[in-house]
């Protein structure tokens, strides 16, 4: 399956699972792990703190409403202990796409 096929502009998003239900499609996605700069002290690191599932309604795909379960990652700074959400182009882009669609 071409993983970039149905999430234009979201090519960095990893699709972990696709559930095709009778009336809707569920996508389980997350961003790849990559170094993040601490917003407080600027130290770069990639130590994961935890995950939260964020549910996002998405555009219709093959005429079925699509729900995205975004496994949003939080990092923790190893220098100062600050916890922060990963870079998240996802929601911002989704909002743009939802207008387009
Ligand atoms: Zn820090």
GROMACS .gro file of C-alpha atoms and ligand atoms in nm:
model
  102
    1UNK     CA    1   0.000   0.000   0.000
    2UNK     CA    2   0.122   0.346  -0.080
    3UNK     CA    3   0.120   0.505   0.260
    4UNK     CA    4   0.127   0.855   0.121
    5UNK     CA    5  -0.166   0.803  -0.104
    6UNK     CA    6  -0.450   0.932   0.104
    7UNK     CA    7  -0.286   1.184   0.333
    8UNK     CA    8  -0.158   1.446   0.094
    9UNK     CA    9   0.072   1.689   0.269
   10UNK     CA   10   0.108   1.453   0.560
   11UNK     CA   11   0.377   1.236   0.410
   12UNK     CA   12   0.579   1.217   0.730
   13UNK     CA   13   0.288   1.065   0.914
   14UNK     CA   14   0.325   0.695   0.988
   15UNK     CA   15   0.007   0.499   0.942
   16UNK     CA   16   0.007   0.216   1.190
   17UNK     CA   17  -0.329   0.070   1.115
   18UNK     CA   18  -0.629   0.122   0.891
   19UNK     CA   19  -0.968  -0.006   0.997
   20UNK     CA   20  -1.231  -0.009   0.731
   21UNK     CA   21  -1.570  -0.027   0.891
   22UNK     CA   22  -1.904  -0.039   0.725
   23UNK     CA   23  -1.972   0.330   0.758
   24UNK     CA   24  -1.639   0.483   0.840
   25UNK     CA   25  -1.266   0.448   0.815
   26UNK     CA   26  -1.032   0.467   1.111
   27UNK     CA   27  -0.671   0.560   1.066
   28UNK     CA   28  -0.419   0.510   1.345
   29UNK     CA   29  -0.125   0.739   1.288
   30UNK     CA   30   0.180   0.881   1.459
   31UNK     CA   31   0.477   1.095   1.371
   32UNK     CA   32   0.823   0.939   1.339
   33UNK     CA   33   1.056   0.995   1.634
   34UNK     CA   34   1.299   1.275   1.567
   35UNK     CA   35   1.513   1.511   1.775
   36UNK     CA   36   1.323   1.801   1.924
   37UNK     CA   37   1.454   2.120   2.074
   38UNK     CA   38   1.337   2.195   2.425
   39UNK     CA   39   1.118   2.507   2.424
   40UNK     CA   40   1.255   2.609   2.763
   41UNK     CA   41   1.631   2.558   2.746
   42UNK     CA   42   1.697   2.475   2.381
   43UNK     CA   43   1.865   2.140   2.441
   44UNK     CA   44   1.800   1.894   2.164
   45UNK     CA   45   1.684   1.547   2.253
   46UNK     CA   46   1.454   1.265   2.162
   47UNK     CA   47   1.360   1.111   2.494
   48UNK     CA   48   0.995   1.015   2.486
   49UNK     CA   49   0.776   1.100   2.782
   50UNK     CA   50   0.440   0.953   2.689
   51UNK     CA   51   0.163   0.933   2.433
   52UNK     CA   52  -0.189   1.064   2.413
   53UNK     CA   53  -0.444   0.961   2.159
   54UNK     CA   54  -0.603   1.253   1.986
   55UNK     CA   55  -0.912   1.189   1.782
   56UNK     CA   56  -0.947   1.396   1.470
   57UNK     CA   57  -1.228   1.393   1.223
   58UNK     CA   58  -1.097   1.398   0.874
   59UNK     CA   59  -1.225   1.445   0.525
   60UNK     CA   60  -1.430   1.185   0.355
   61UNK     CA   61  -1.230   0.912   0.193
   62UNK     CA   62  -1.408   0.696  -0.061
   63UNK     CA   63  -1.730   0.859   0.051
   64UNK     CA   64  -1.686   0.739   0.407
   65UNK     CA   65  -1.615   0.966   0.700
   66UNK     CA   66  -1.264   0.912   0.822
   67UNK     CA   67  -1.155   0.936   1.183
   68UNK     CA   68  -0.788   0.974   1.259
   69UNK     CA   69  -0.654   0.850   1.589
   70UNK     CA   70  -0.335   1.046   1.622
   71UNK     CA   71  -0.094   0.901   1.874
   72UNK     CA   72   0.051   1.228   1.989
   73UNK     CA   73   0.392   1.192   2.144
   74UNK     CA   74   0.538   1.402   2.422
   75UNK     CA   75   0.907   1.441   2.480
   76UNK     CA   76   1.089   1.522   2.798
   77UNK     CA   77   1.401   1.736   2.802
   78UNK     CA   78   1.693   1.553   2.957
   79UNK     CA   79   1.859   1.876   3.056
   80UNK     CA   80   1.578   2.057   3.238
   81UNK     CA   81   1.295   1.806   3.260
   82UNK     CA   82   1.050   2.014   3.056
   83UNK     CA   83   0.778   1.808   2.896
   84UNK     CA   84   0.646   1.919   2.562
   85UNK     CA   85   0.440   1.792   2.271
   86UNK     CA   86   0.614   1.690   1.955
   87UNK     CA   87   0.622   1.911   1.652
   88UNK     CA   88   0.276   1.877   1.520
   89UNK     CA   89   0.215   1.988   1.166
   90UNK     CA   90  -0.063   1.739   1.161
   91UNK     CA   91  -0.349   1.929   1.320
   92UNK     CA   92  -0.258   2.253   1.150
   93UNK     CA   93  -0.247   2.086   0.813
   94UNK     CA   94  -0.561   1.897   0.884
   95UNK     CA   95  -0.743   2.223   0.942
   96UNK     CA   96  -0.620   2.351   0.611
   97UNK     CA   97  -0.721   2.033   0.435
   98UNK     CA   98  -1.058   2.022   0.594
   99UNK     CA   99  -1.128   2.353   0.426
  100UNK     CA  100  -1.005   2.225   0.094
  101UNK     CA  101  -1.208   1.911   0.120
  102LIG    ZN1  102   1.515   2.180   2.852
   0.00000   0.00000   0.00000
